[in-house]
Short mmCIF file of C-alpha atoms and ligand atoms in Angstrom, two decimals:
data_model
loop_
_atom_site.label_atom_id
_atom_site.label_comp_id
_atom_site.label_asym_id
_atom_site.label_seq_id
_atom_site.Cartn_x
_atom_site.Cartn_y
_atom_site.Cartn_z
CA UNK L 18 117.70 101.30 128.24
CA UNK L 19 121.13 102.72 129.06
CA UNK L 20 120.02 106.01 127.53
CA UNK L 21 117.23 106.42 130.01
CA UNK L 22 119.26 105.27 132.98
CA UNK L 23 122.08 107.63 132.11
CA UNK L 24 119.74 110.47 131.24
CA UNK L 25 118.02 110.29 134.60
CA UNK L 26 121.42 110.23 136.34
CA UNK L 27 122.37 113.34 134.38
CA UNK L 28 119.20 115.11 135.39
CA UNK L 29 120.02 114.34 138.98
CA UNK L 30 123.46 115.75 138.42
CA UNK L 31 125.09 112.51 139.46
CA UNK L 32 126.88 111.88 136.21
CA UNK L 33 130.01 113.93 136.23
CA UNK L 34 131.86 112.84 133.13
CA UNK L 35 131.21 112.68 129.41
CA UNK L 36 129.87 109.31 128.42
CA UNK L 37 129.51 107.74 124.98
CA UNK L 38 126.65 105.37 124.24
CA UNK L 39 127.14 102.28 122.23
CA UNK L 40 125.55 98.92 121.82
CA UNK L 41 127.80 97.91 124.73
CA UNK L 42 128.22 99.61 128.06
CA UNK L 43 129.89 102.78 129.15
CA UNK L 44 133.11 104.25 127.82
CA UNK L 45 134.12 106.93 130.24
CA UNK L 46 135.30 110.16 128.67
CA UNK L 47 137.09 111.29 131.79
CA UNK L 48 140.00 113.50 130.70
CA UNK L 49 143.27 113.30 132.54
CA UNK L 50 146.79 114.65 132.25
CA UNK L 51 148.30 113.23 129.08
CA UNK L 52 151.87 113.27 130.38
CA UNK L 53 153.29 109.84 130.98
CA UNK L 54 155.07 109.72 134.23
CA UNK L 55 158.61 108.46 134.43
CA UNK L 56 160.12 106.00 136.83
CA UNK L 57 161.04 107.64 140.10
CA UNK L 58 164.79 108.37 140.12
CA UNK L 59 167.08 106.05 142.05
CA UNK L 60 167.65 108.66 144.76
CA UNK L 61 163.89 108.99 145.49
CA UNK L 62 162.67 108.87 149.07
CA UNK L 63 160.67 105.69 148.41
CA UNK L 64 163.81 103.81 147.34
CA UNK L 65 165.94 104.74 150.36
CA UNK L 66 167.52 101.75 152.10
CA UNK L 67 166.78 101.47 155.81
CA UNK L 68 169.57 102.75 158.07
CA UNK L 69 171.95 100.44 159.89
CA UNK L 70 174.55 97.89 158.88
CA UNK L 71 173.11 95.06 156.75
CA UNK L 72 169.60 96.13 157.73
CA UNK L 73 166.81 93.96 156.24
CA UNK L 74 165.16 95.71 153.29
CA UNK L 75 162.49 94.93 150.70
CA UNK L 76 160.49 93.19 153.41
CA UNK L 77 157.39 91.49 152.03
CA UNK L 78 154.87 88.94 153.21
CA UNK L 79 152.38 86.64 151.54
CA UNK L 80 150.15 83.80 152.67
CA UNK L 81 152.21 80.75 153.63
CA UNK L 82 149.72 77.88 153.63
CA UNK L 83 146.33 76.96 152.17
CA UNK L 84 144.10 77.98 155.10
CA UNK L 85 145.47 81.34 156.19
CA UNK L 86 147.42 80.29 159.30
CA UNK L 87 150.77 80.64 157.58
CA UNK L 88 152.85 83.58 156.39
CA UNK L 89 155.95 83.65 154.20
CA UNK L 90 158.24 86.50 155.26
CA UNK L 91 160.87 87.56 152.70
CA UNK L 92 163.59 90.19 152.89
CA UNK L 93 166.97 91.12 151.48
CA UNK L 94 170.19 91.84 153.32
CA UNK L 95 172.67 93.77 151.19
CA UNK L 96 176.11 93.08 152.70
CA UNK L 97 176.13 89.70 154.44
CA UNK L 98 173.78 86.73 154.62
CA UNK L 99 173.10 87.45 158.30
CA UNK L 100 170.38 85.52 160.08
CA UNK L 101 167.49 83.59 158.48
CA UNK L 102 165.51 83.68 161.70
CA UNK L 103 162.21 85.48 162.23
CA UNK L 104 161.20 86.23 165.80
CA UNK L 105 157.43 86.60 166.15
CA UNK L 106 154.93 87.15 168.92
CA UNK L 107 151.33 88.10 169.57
CA UNK L 108 150.73 91.70 170.48
CA UNK L 109 151.44 92.30 174.20
CA UNK L 110 152.57 88.71 174.71
CA UNK L 111 155.86 87.71 176.33
CA UNK L 112 155.83 84.40 174.50
CA UNK L 113 158.18 84.89 171.55
CA UNK L 114 158.71 82.18 168.95
CA UNK L 115 161.32 81.61 166.30
CA UNK L 116 160.99 80.38 162.74
CA UNK L 117 163.99 79.47 160.62
CA UNK L 118 164.17 80.32 156.93
CA UNK L 119 166.55 79.99 154.02
CA UNK L 120 168.80 82.39 152.11
CA UNK L 121 169.60 82.45 148.40
CA UNK L 122 171.23 84.65 145.79
CA UNK L 123 170.92 84.69 142.03
CA UNK L 124 172.78 86.18 139.09
CA UNK L 125 171.14 87.81 136.10
CA UNK L 126 173.26 89.10 133.24
CA UNK L 127 175.67 91.61 134.93
CA UNK L 128 173.74 91.69 138.18
CA UNK L 129 174.21 89.70 141.38
CA UNK L 130 171.46 89.88 143.95
CA UNK L 131 171.74 90.61 147.64
CA UNK L 132 170.98 87.88 150.17
CA UNK L 133 167.33 86.99 149.69
CA UNK L 134 165.72 85.40 152.74
CA UNK L 135 162.46 83.47 152.88
CA UNK L 136 160.97 82.19 156.11
CA UNK L 137 157.68 80.38 156.48
CA UNK L 138 155.79 80.78 159.74
CA UNK L 139 152.98 78.26 160.27
CA UNK L 140 150.28 77.39 162.79
CA UNK L 141 149.48 80.98 163.65
CA UNK L 142 146.20 81.82 165.33
CA UNK L 143 143.46 83.12 163.07
CA UNK L 144 142.40 86.76 163.30
CA UNK L 145 145.37 87.80 165.41
CA UNK L 146 147.91 90.59 165.15
CA UNK L 147 151.54 89.50 165.29
CA UNK L 148 154.78 91.37 165.56
CA UNK L 149 157.77 90.02 163.67
CA UNK L 150 161.43 90.91 163.84
CA UNK L 151 164.17 90.39 161.26
CA UNK L 152 167.91 90.97 161.11
CA UNK L 153 168.66 89.28 164.40
CA UNK L 154 172.18 88.76 165.69
CA UNK L 155 174.80 90.86 167.39
CA UNK L 156 176.12 93.72 165.30
CA UNK L 157 173.23 93.69 162.85
CA UNK L 158 170.37 96.12 162.51
CA UNK L 159 167.04 94.51 163.24
CA UNK L 160 163.61 95.76 162.15
CA UNK L 161 160.15 94.96 163.48
CA UNK L 162 156.83 94.90 161.60
CA UNK L 163 153.29 93.65 162.18
CA UNK L 164 150.66 91.68 160.30
CA UNK L 165 147.17 90.41 161.09
CA UNK L 166 146.11 86.89 160.18
CA UNK L 167 142.72 86.45 158.49
CA UNK L 168 139.69 85.02 160.29
CA UNK L 169 139.11 81.29 159.97
CA UNK L 170 137.51 80.44 156.59
CA UNK L 171 133.75 80.59 156.88
CA UNK L 172 130.69 81.56 154.89
CA UNK L 173 129.82 84.94 156.34
CA UNK L 174 133.24 86.25 157.27
CA UNK L 175 133.61 89.81 155.97
CA UNK L 176 136.97 90.51 154.39
CA UNK L 177 138.39 93.25 152.18
CA UNK L 178 140.81 92.65 149.33
CA UNK L 179 142.66 95.33 147.41
CA UNK L 180 143.29 94.85 143.70
CA UNK L 181 146.28 96.15 141.82
CA UNK L 182 148.17 95.27 138.68
CA UNK L 183 150.99 96.40 136.40
CA UNK L 184 152.27 98.70 139.11
CA UNK L 185 155.86 99.52 138.13
CA UNK L 186 157.68 102.34 139.92
CA UNK L 187 156.72 105.69 138.41
CA UNK L 188 155.32 108.73 140.17
CA UNK L 189 151.90 107.36 139.15
CA UNK L 190 152.72 104.00 140.75
CA UNK L 191 153.46 105.89 143.95
CA UNK L 192 150.09 107.65 143.69
CA UNK L 193 148.27 104.33 143.20
CA UNK L 194 149.95 102.80 146.24
CA UNK L 195 149.30 105.91 148.33
CA UNK L 196 145.62 105.93 147.34
CA UNK L 197 145.29 102.25 148.13
CA UNK L 198 146.84 102.75 151.56
CA UNK L 199 144.66 105.76 152.33
CA UNK L 200 141.44 104.22 151.00
CA UNK L 201 138.95 104.23 153.90
CA UNK L 202 137.75 100.80 152.70
CA UNK L 203 141.05 99.47 154.17
CA UNK L 204 142.16 96.52 152.07
CA UNK L 205 143.36 93.75 154.39
CA UNK L 206 145.19 91.75 151.71
CA UNK L 207 146.17 92.79 148.21
CA UNK L 208 145.51 90.62 145.18
CA UNK L 209 148.23 91.55 142.71
CA UNK L 210 147.48 90.54 139.12
CA UNK L 211 151.03 90.56 137.75
CA UNK L 212 153.72 92.82 136.26
CA UNK L 213 155.58 94.02 139.32
CA UNK L 214 158.76 96.05 138.79
CA UNK L 215 159.19 96.55 135.01
CA UNK L 216 162.94 96.11 135.55
CA UNK L 217 163.00 94.38 132.17
CA UNK L 218 162.34 97.73 130.46
CA UNK L 219 165.94 98.71 131.37
CA UNK L 220 169.11 97.72 129.51
CA UNK L 221 170.22 94.25 130.65
CA UNK L 222 166.90 94.08 132.58
CA UNK L 223 168.75 96.06 135.24
CA UNK L 224 167.75 94.08 138.30
CA UNK L 225 168.58 96.92 140.67
CA UNK L 226 165.06 98.04 139.61
CA UNK L 227 163.74 94.86 141.23
CA UNK L 228 165.45 96.02 144.41
CA UNK L 229 164.02 99.53 144.19
CA UNK L 230 160.55 98.05 143.63
CA UNK L 231 160.99 95.91 146.73
CA UNK L 232 161.90 98.97 148.79
CA UNK L 233 159.10 101.06 147.27
CA UNK L 234 156.31 98.56 148.03
CA UNK L 235 157.58 97.58 151.50
CA UNK L 236 155.45 100.25 153.17
CA UNK L 237 152.38 98.13 152.37
CA UNK L 238 153.55 94.57 151.72
CA UNK L 239 155.59 94.29 154.94
CA UNK L 240 152.33 94.76 156.86
CA UNK L 241 149.74 92.91 154.79
CA UNK L 242 150.11 89.98 152.39
CA UNK L 243 150.16 90.59 148.68
CA UNK L 244 148.99 87.56 146.71
CA UNK L 245 151.23 87.26 143.65
CA UNK L 246 150.36 86.46 140.05
CA UNK L 247 153.07 86.18 137.38
CA UNK L 248 152.84 88.59 134.43
CA UNK L 249 154.86 88.88 131.24
CA UNK L 250 157.27 91.32 132.92
CA UNK L 251 158.16 88.53 135.33
CA UNK L 252 159.45 86.34 132.47
CA UNK L 253 162.89 87.99 132.17
CA UNK L 254 163.51 85.57 129.32
CA UNK L 255 166.47 87.04 127.42
CA UNK L 256 168.56 84.55 125.43
CA UNK L 257 170.56 87.48 124.01
CA UNK L 258 171.73 88.16 127.58
CA UNK L 259 172.38 84.47 128.21
CA UNK L 260 169.19 84.23 130.28
CA UNK L 261 167.41 81.17 128.94
CA UNK L 262 165.38 80.22 132.00
CA UNK L 263 162.19 82.27 132.49
CA UNK L 264 161.00 83.76 135.79
CA UNK L 265 164.38 83.64 137.60
CA UNK L 266 164.34 87.07 139.33
CA UNK L 267 160.61 86.80 140.15
CA UNK L 268 160.68 83.29 141.59
CA UNK L 269 163.89 84.02 143.51
CA UNK L 270 162.38 87.06 145.17
CA UNK L 271 158.70 86.19 145.57
CA UNK L 272 157.86 82.86 147.15
CA UNK L 273 154.27 81.61 147.27
CA UNK L 274 152.66 78.62 149.06
CA UNK L 275 152.14 76.55 145.90
CA UNK L 276 152.88 73.14 147.43
CA UNK L 277 150.06 73.67 149.93
CA UNK L 278 147.53 73.48 147.10
CA UNK L 279 149.19 70.50 145.43
CA UNK L 280 150.72 72.63 142.69
CA UNK L 281 154.09 71.73 141.21
CA UNK L 282 154.93 75.31 140.23
CA UNK L 283 155.00 78.68 142.00
CA UNK L 284 153.30 80.14 138.91
CA UNK L 285 149.90 78.64 139.70
CA UNK L 286 148.37 77.84 143.09
CA UNK L 287 145.38 78.52 145.32
CA UNK L 288 144.66 79.79 148.80
CA UNK L 289 141.68 80.14 151.08
CA UNK L 290 141.43 83.42 152.89
CA UNK L 291 138.44 84.23 155.10
CA UNK L 292 135.36 83.67 152.91
CA UNK L 293 137.26 83.55 149.60
CA UNK L 294 138.87 80.78 147.60
CA UNK L 295 141.48 82.32 145.33
CA UNK L 296 142.89 80.52 142.32
CA UNK L 297 146.01 82.04 140.73
CA UNK L 298 146.78 81.07 137.13
CA UNK L 299 149.74 81.68 134.85
CA UNK L 300 149.09 83.17 131.42
CA UNK L 301 152.74 82.44 130.54
CA UNK L 302 152.95 78.74 131.34
CA UNK L 303 151.44 75.91 129.33
CA UNK L 304 147.72 75.58 130.03
CA UNK L 305 146.55 73.23 127.31
CA UNK L 306 145.05 69.84 128.02
CA UNK L 307 147.42 67.38 129.80
CA UNK L 308 149.78 70.16 130.94
CA UNK L 309 150.67 70.43 134.65
CA UNK L 310 148.64 73.63 135.04
CA UNK L 311 145.58 72.12 133.36
CA UNK L 312 145.67 68.95 135.43
CA UNK L 313 146.18 70.90 138.63
CA UNK L 314 143.23 73.21 137.85
CA UNK L 315 141.00 70.28 136.95
CA UNK L 316 141.68 68.86 140.41
CA UNK L 317 141.06 72.18 142.13
CA UNK L 318 137.35 72.53 141.38
CA UNK L 319 136.15 69.66 143.59
CA UNK L 320 138.23 71.07 146.47
CA UNK L 321 136.27 74.31 146.55
CA UNK L 322 133.59 74.14 149.25
CA UNK L 323 131.24 77.07 148.75
CA UNK L 324 129.79 76.63 152.22
CA UNK L 325 133.18 77.24 153.74
CA UNK L 326 134.45 79.74 151.13
CA UNK L 327 131.48 81.13 149.16
CA UNK L 328 133.53 83.52 147.03
CA UNK L 329 135.44 81.93 144.17
CA UNK L 330 137.94 84.33 142.65
CA UNK L 331 140.42 83.71 139.83
CA UNK L 332 143.52 85.83 139.20
CA UNK L 333 145.53 85.82 135.99
CA UNK L 334 147.59 88.37 134.12
CA UNK L 335 146.22 88.41 130.56
CA UNK L 336 142.46 89.18 130.50
CA UNK L 337 140.06 86.79 128.78
CA UNK L 338 137.68 89.66 127.92
CA UNK L 339 139.28 92.95 126.91
CA UNK L 340 138.02 95.58 124.50
CA UNK L 341 141.11 97.79 124.32
CA UNK L 342 143.23 97.66 121.18
CA UNK L 343 146.25 96.86 123.30
CA UNK L 344 146.59 93.11 123.96
CA UNK L 345 143.26 92.48 122.23
CA UNK L 346 142.57 88.70 122.13
CA UNK L 347 145.84 87.77 123.85
CA UNK L 348 143.83 85.87 126.43
CA UNK L 349 141.80 84.05 123.80
CA UNK L 350 143.62 80.74 123.90
CA UNK L 351 143.30 80.48 127.67
CA UNK L 352 139.64 81.52 127.40
CA UNK L 353 138.99 78.62 125.04
CA UNK L 354 140.57 76.21 127.52
CA UNK L 355 139.24 77.46 130.86
CA UNK L 356 136.06 79.48 130.36
CA UNK L 357 133.78 76.40 130.34
CA UNK L 358 135.14 75.51 133.81
CA UNK L 359 134.61 79.05 135.10
CA UNK L 360 130.96 78.85 134.10
CA UNK L 361 130.40 75.28 135.26
CA UNK L 362 131.91 75.99 138.67
CA UNK L 363 130.31 79.42 139.00
CA UNK L 364 133.41 81.54 139.48
CA UNK L 365 132.29 84.89 140.90
CA UNK L 366 134.90 87.17 139.45
CA UNK L 367 138.07 86.93 137.36
CA UNK L 368 140.65 89.67 137.84
CA UNK L 369 143.37 90.30 135.28
CA UNK L 370 145.90 93.00 134.46
CA UNK L 371 148.17 93.43 131.44
CA UNK L 372 146.06 96.12 129.75
CA UNK L 373 147.04 99.45 131.34
CA UNK L 374 143.51 100.63 131.92
CA UNK L 375 140.33 99.60 133.71
CA UNK L 376 137.44 97.54 132.35
CA UNK L 377 134.51 95.59 133.82
CA UNK L 378 132.50 93.07 131.83
CA UNK L 379 128.88 91.98 131.96
CA UNK L 380 128.16 88.44 133.15
CA UNK L 381 128.74 86.72 129.84
CA UNK L 382 130.11 83.52 128.41
CA UNK L 383 131.14 82.32 124.99
CA UNK L 384 131.38 78.57 125.27
CA UNK L 385 128.89 77.18 122.75
CA UNK L 386 131.17 77.27 119.70
CA UNK L 387 132.24 73.90 118.31
CA UNK L 388 133.96 74.83 115.00
CA UNK L 389 130.97 74.02 112.83
CA UNK L 390 127.96 75.59 114.58
CA UNK L 391 128.94 79.24 114.16
CA UNK L 392 127.73 80.07 117.71
CA UNK L 393 130.62 82.37 118.53
CA UNK L 394 129.16 85.49 120.17
CA UNK L 395 129.28 86.13 123.91
CA UNK L 396 125.86 85.72 125.51
CA UNK L 397 124.51 86.83 128.85
CA UNK L 398 125.10 84.00 131.30
CA UNK L 399 124.12 84.20 134.97
CA UNK L 400 126.53 81.37 135.81
CA UNK L 401 129.47 83.25 134.34
CA UNK L 402 131.98 85.38 136.20
CA UNK L 403 132.40 89.11 135.82
CA UNK L 404 135.78 89.88 134.25
CA UNK L 405 137.62 92.87 135.63
CA UNK L 406 140.82 94.25 134.08
CA UNK L 407 142.80 96.26 136.59
CA UNK L 408 146.20 96.65 134.91
CA UNK L 409 146.16 100.35 135.70
CA UNK L 410 148.77 100.55 138.48
CA UNK L 411 150.71 103.28 136.66
CA UNK L 412 153.89 101.82 135.18
CA UNK L 413 156.42 103.47 132.85
CA UNK L 414 154.72 102.19 129.68
CA UNK L 415 151.78 104.53 130.22
CA UNK L 416 148.05 104.12 129.70
CA UNK L 417 146.34 101.99 127.06
CA UNK L 418 144.01 104.61 125.61
CA UNK L 419 142.97 103.09 122.29
CA UNK L 420 139.72 101.14 122.46
CA UNK L 421 138.00 98.88 119.97
CA UNK L 422 134.87 100.56 118.56
CA UNK L 423 132.03 100.24 118.97
CA UNK L 424 132.25 99.13 122.59
CA UNK L 425 131.39 95.42 122.48
CA UNK L 426 128.29 94.26 124.29
CA UNK L 427 130.34 92.25 126.80
CA UNK L 428 132.03 95.41 128.07
CA UNK L 429 130.07 97.13 130.83
CA UNK L 430 132.46 99.96 131.72
CA UNK L 431 135.88 100.96 130.46
CA UNK L 432 138.18 103.84 131.22
CA UNK L 433 141.85 104.54 130.59
CA UNK L 434 142.92 105.90 133.96
CA UNK L 435 145.31 104.72 136.63
CA UNK L 436 143.84 103.43 139.87
CA UNK L 437 143.16 100.45 142.11
CA UNK L 438 140.21 98.27 143.13
CA UNK L 439 138.60 97.08 146.36
CA UNK L 440 136.63 93.85 146.73
CA UNK L 441 134.67 94.21 149.93
CA UNK L 442 133.08 90.89 150.87
CA UNK L 443 130.14 91.43 153.24
CA UNK L 444 128.69 87.94 153.64
CA UNK L 445 127.99 84.82 151.57
CA UNK L 446 125.66 86.62 149.17
CA UNK L 447 126.98 90.16 148.82
CA UNK L 448 130.31 91.74 147.90
CA UNK L 449 130.92 95.30 146.77
CA UNK L 450 133.53 95.95 144.11
CA UNK L 451 134.75 99.51 143.61
CA UNK L 452 137.33 101.06 141.36
CA UNK L 453 139.19 104.18 142.45
CA UNK L 454 140.86 106.33 139.83
CA UNK L 455 143.92 108.22 141.05
CA UNK L 456 142.79 111.65 139.87
CA UNK L 457 139.91 111.79 142.32
CA UNK L 458 141.87 111.36 145.51
CA UNK L 459 141.72 108.21 147.55
CA UNK L 460 138.10 108.05 148.59
CA UNK L 461 136.11 108.51 145.37
CA UNK L 462 134.56 105.55 143.57
CA UNK L 463 134.66 105.92 139.75
CA UNK L 464 132.94 102.60 138.99
CA UNK L 465 131.31 100.06 141.26
CA UNK L 466 129.16 96.98 141.25
CA UNK L 467 127.41 94.90 143.88
CA UNK L 468 128.42 91.31 143.20
CA UNK L 469 125.86 88.69 144.09
CA UNK L 470 127.48 85.38 144.84
CA UNK L 471 127.01 82.92 141.95
CA UNK L 472 126.52 79.95 144.26
CA UNK L 473 124.35 81.50 146.97
CA UNK L 474 122.47 84.18 145.05
CA UNK L 475 122.61 83.30 141.39
CA UNK L 476 119.84 85.60 140.19
CA UNK L 477 121.13 89.02 139.42
CA UNK L 478 118.85 91.67 137.99
CA UNK L 479 120.72 93.54 135.34
CA UNK L 480 119.80 96.89 133.80
CA UNK L 481 120.55 95.62 130.29
CA UNK L 482 117.75 93.45 128.98
CA UNK L 483 119.56 91.68 126.18
CA UNK L 484 122.94 91.78 124.58
C1 NAG G 521 153.04 118.01 130.70
O1 NAG G 521 154.31 118.33 131.22
C2 NAG G 521 154.81 119.61 130.80
C3 NAG G 521 156.23 119.77 131.28
O2 NAG G 521 156.38 119.32 132.61
C4 NAG G 521 153.86 120.71 131.35
O3 NAG G 521 154.31 121.98 130.92
C5 NAG G 521 152.46 120.47 130.80
O4 NAG G 521 151.57 121.37 131.37
C6 NAG G 521 151.99 119.02 131.12
N1 NAG G 521 150.73 118.76 130.45
C7 NAG G 521 149.68 118.25 131.07
C8 NAG G 521 148.46 118.05 130.22
O5 NAG G 521 149.68 117.94 132.25
C1 NAG G 522 155.57 108.78 147.23
O1 NAG G 522 154.40 108.89 148.01
C2 NAG G 522 154.65 109.10 149.38
C3 NAG G 522 153.32 109.04 150.11
O2 NAG G 522 152.41 109.91 149.53
C4 NAG G 522 155.38 110.42 149.56
O3 NAG G 522 155.67 110.61 150.92
C5 NAG G 522 156.66 110.40 148.76
O4 NAG G 522 157.31 111.63 148.86
C6 NAG G 522 156.38 110.07 147.31
N1 NAG G 522 157.65 109.93 146.62
C7 NAG G 522 157.84 110.29 145.34
C8 NAG G 522 159.20 110.09 144.79
O5 NAG G 522 156.95 110.73 144.65
C1 NAG G 523 132.03 72.19 153.50
O1 NAG G 523 132.29 73.09 154.56
C2 NAG G 523 131.33 73.03 155.59
C3 NAG G 523 131.60 74.18 156.54
O2 NAG G 523 132.94 74.21 156.90
C4 NAG G 523 131.37 71.65 156.24
O3 NAG G 523 130.39 71.57 157.26
C5 NAG G 523 131.11 70.60 155.18
O4 NAG G 523 131.27 69.31 155.76
C6 NAG G 523 132.07 70.75 154.02
N1 NAG G 523 131.69 69.84 152.96
C7 NAG G 523 132.51 68.97 152.44
C8 NAG G 523 131.97 68.13 151.33
O5 NAG G 523 133.65 68.85 152.84
C1 NAG G 524 128.04 71.38 117.15
O1 NAG G 524 126.91 72.13 117.59
C2 NAG G 524 125.75 71.86 116.85
C3 NAG G 524 124.63 72.82 117.27
O2 NAG G 524 124.80 73.27 118.58
C4 NAG G 524 125.34 70.40 117.04
O3 NAG G 524 124.16 70.11 116.31
C5 NAG G 524 126.47 69.52 116.57
O4 NAG G 524 126.18 68.16 116.84
C6 NAG G 524 127.78 69.89 117.26
N1 NAG G 524 128.88 69.14 116.67
C7 NAG G 524 129.69 68.41 117.40
C8 NAG G 524 130.77 67.67 116.64
O5 NAG G 524 129.61 68.33 118.61
C1 NAG G 525 124.51 90.48 153.28
O1 NAG G 525 125.04 91.77 153.03
C2 NAG G 525 124.13 92.62 152.33
C3 NAG G 525 124.89 93.90 152.03
O2 NAG G 525 125.47 94.44 153.16
C4 NAG G 525 122.89 92.85 153.17
O3 NAG G 525 121.98 93.68 152.46
C5 NAG G 525 122.25 91.51 153.46
O4 NAG G 525 121.15 91.69 154.30
C6 NAG G 525 123.25 90.59 154.11
N1 NAG G 525 122.67 89.28 154.29
C7 NAG G 525 122.54 88.71 155.46
C8 NAG G 525 121.91 87.35 155.48
O5 NAG G 525 122.92 89.26 156.47
FE1 FE2 G 526 151.58 92.66 131.12
#
């Protein structure tokens, strides 16, 4: 079947790259520069601190409540604690309001952080552009930014999410971020699937690379929320350096609204945003039965109202379905625990990172196995999510190019290139997912798929008859 589909594309001249055929889907043979790119040097333009004494830097925002009427604003002041206050107002309005935050510092090995501020703003109007100002107080340098709140949750509210993972801070990372920002699809909020700065690749996990990452990403995340997922590079667990407690730099710098979804940990939580319900899981926290994450997730499913938020999206770092050699089967234990729930509750799509490449699965599940029955192959399952690996942000560790062969039947498309994704929700039944590889410039789609909502439009005609 694929042969004929692909052959007719080729005849039409639509198929630009070499493609291998297997029992599974498509392995793209797109050829790219083999040179790994290095981290941008410390004196790079993207790492420059803003001018002015004690000026707020590394400004970043994320959702601050469960519904989308809250924002957490975070920033770092290098010299003095300064003010924790955020001044905010609606565009063209004279009515300015204040919110009061907190300040903290942390130590890691030889490093001491700057003054890290977090301020939660609540009860904002939906679908409204706000200005916000930081670094208030006489003698300080203040900076002003904007963000736009999402529309009120509802079934047919269009909304566009960007997808990025494993970004790091190389020249490729800078290309990925630039392409995301220039993408005409205009992501309104970024879903980040873990592995942020890769500071832990440096001696002593040099945390100044957390600071450079904060300054590098500010040009997007100060203006639109990034929804954070913890990856293995957030662990910073290093007993040899005297660092016995995991996630200290990450959780000190990146606050998330976990209490709003009844979670007891910032490593797993959920939010509603426009027509989507987004569940964030932690691959690096206990998830077995009776653990806090398991019990929290069990209680999440009944809270999801598909009339209000038709699109059910799960984020995690380690993919449950991956056909690259790198990290193969690392997500298997979590798959065993959570895949039956994903199918039962008709999750639309699961995004993961970790593997430094791109891959999209068929709608499949593998939940029939019970030790003795031998039923252990993935099968096509129209209630199952599509699994998308998007760990191709462009970090210093380079691409994962080795793939398991032949391409397994669950794998629909795979390609080892850097890039980013866009999930463009149109209404309760239709969303368009596209993947944009860096080499093509910002506007070209290298892989795409119309997603039909599993709750509202469960029948999906697929070009592959059986798997
Ligand atoms: C890799 O980098 C070297 C040195 O900068 C350059 O000469 C070479 O052309 C590059 N190779 C590719 C495939 O881009
Ligand atoms: C990063 O990308 C931006 C936007 O394209 C560009 O202005 C900047 O010079 C780049 N910096 C580096 C170090 O590549
Ligand atoms: C689900 O959401 C819809 C639309 O907001 C609302 O009318 C309905 O009452 C909700 N259902 C439940 C069980 O809360
Ligand atoms: C395992 O699955 C087989 C076939 O699906 C079924 O007959 C058997 O009862 C199951 N065993 C247990 C312990 O559930
Ligand atoms: C939902 O969006 C799709 C894609 O844009 C469109 O074809 C379909 O007609 C829309 N459905 C409704 C009910 O508007
Ligand atoms: Fe990772």
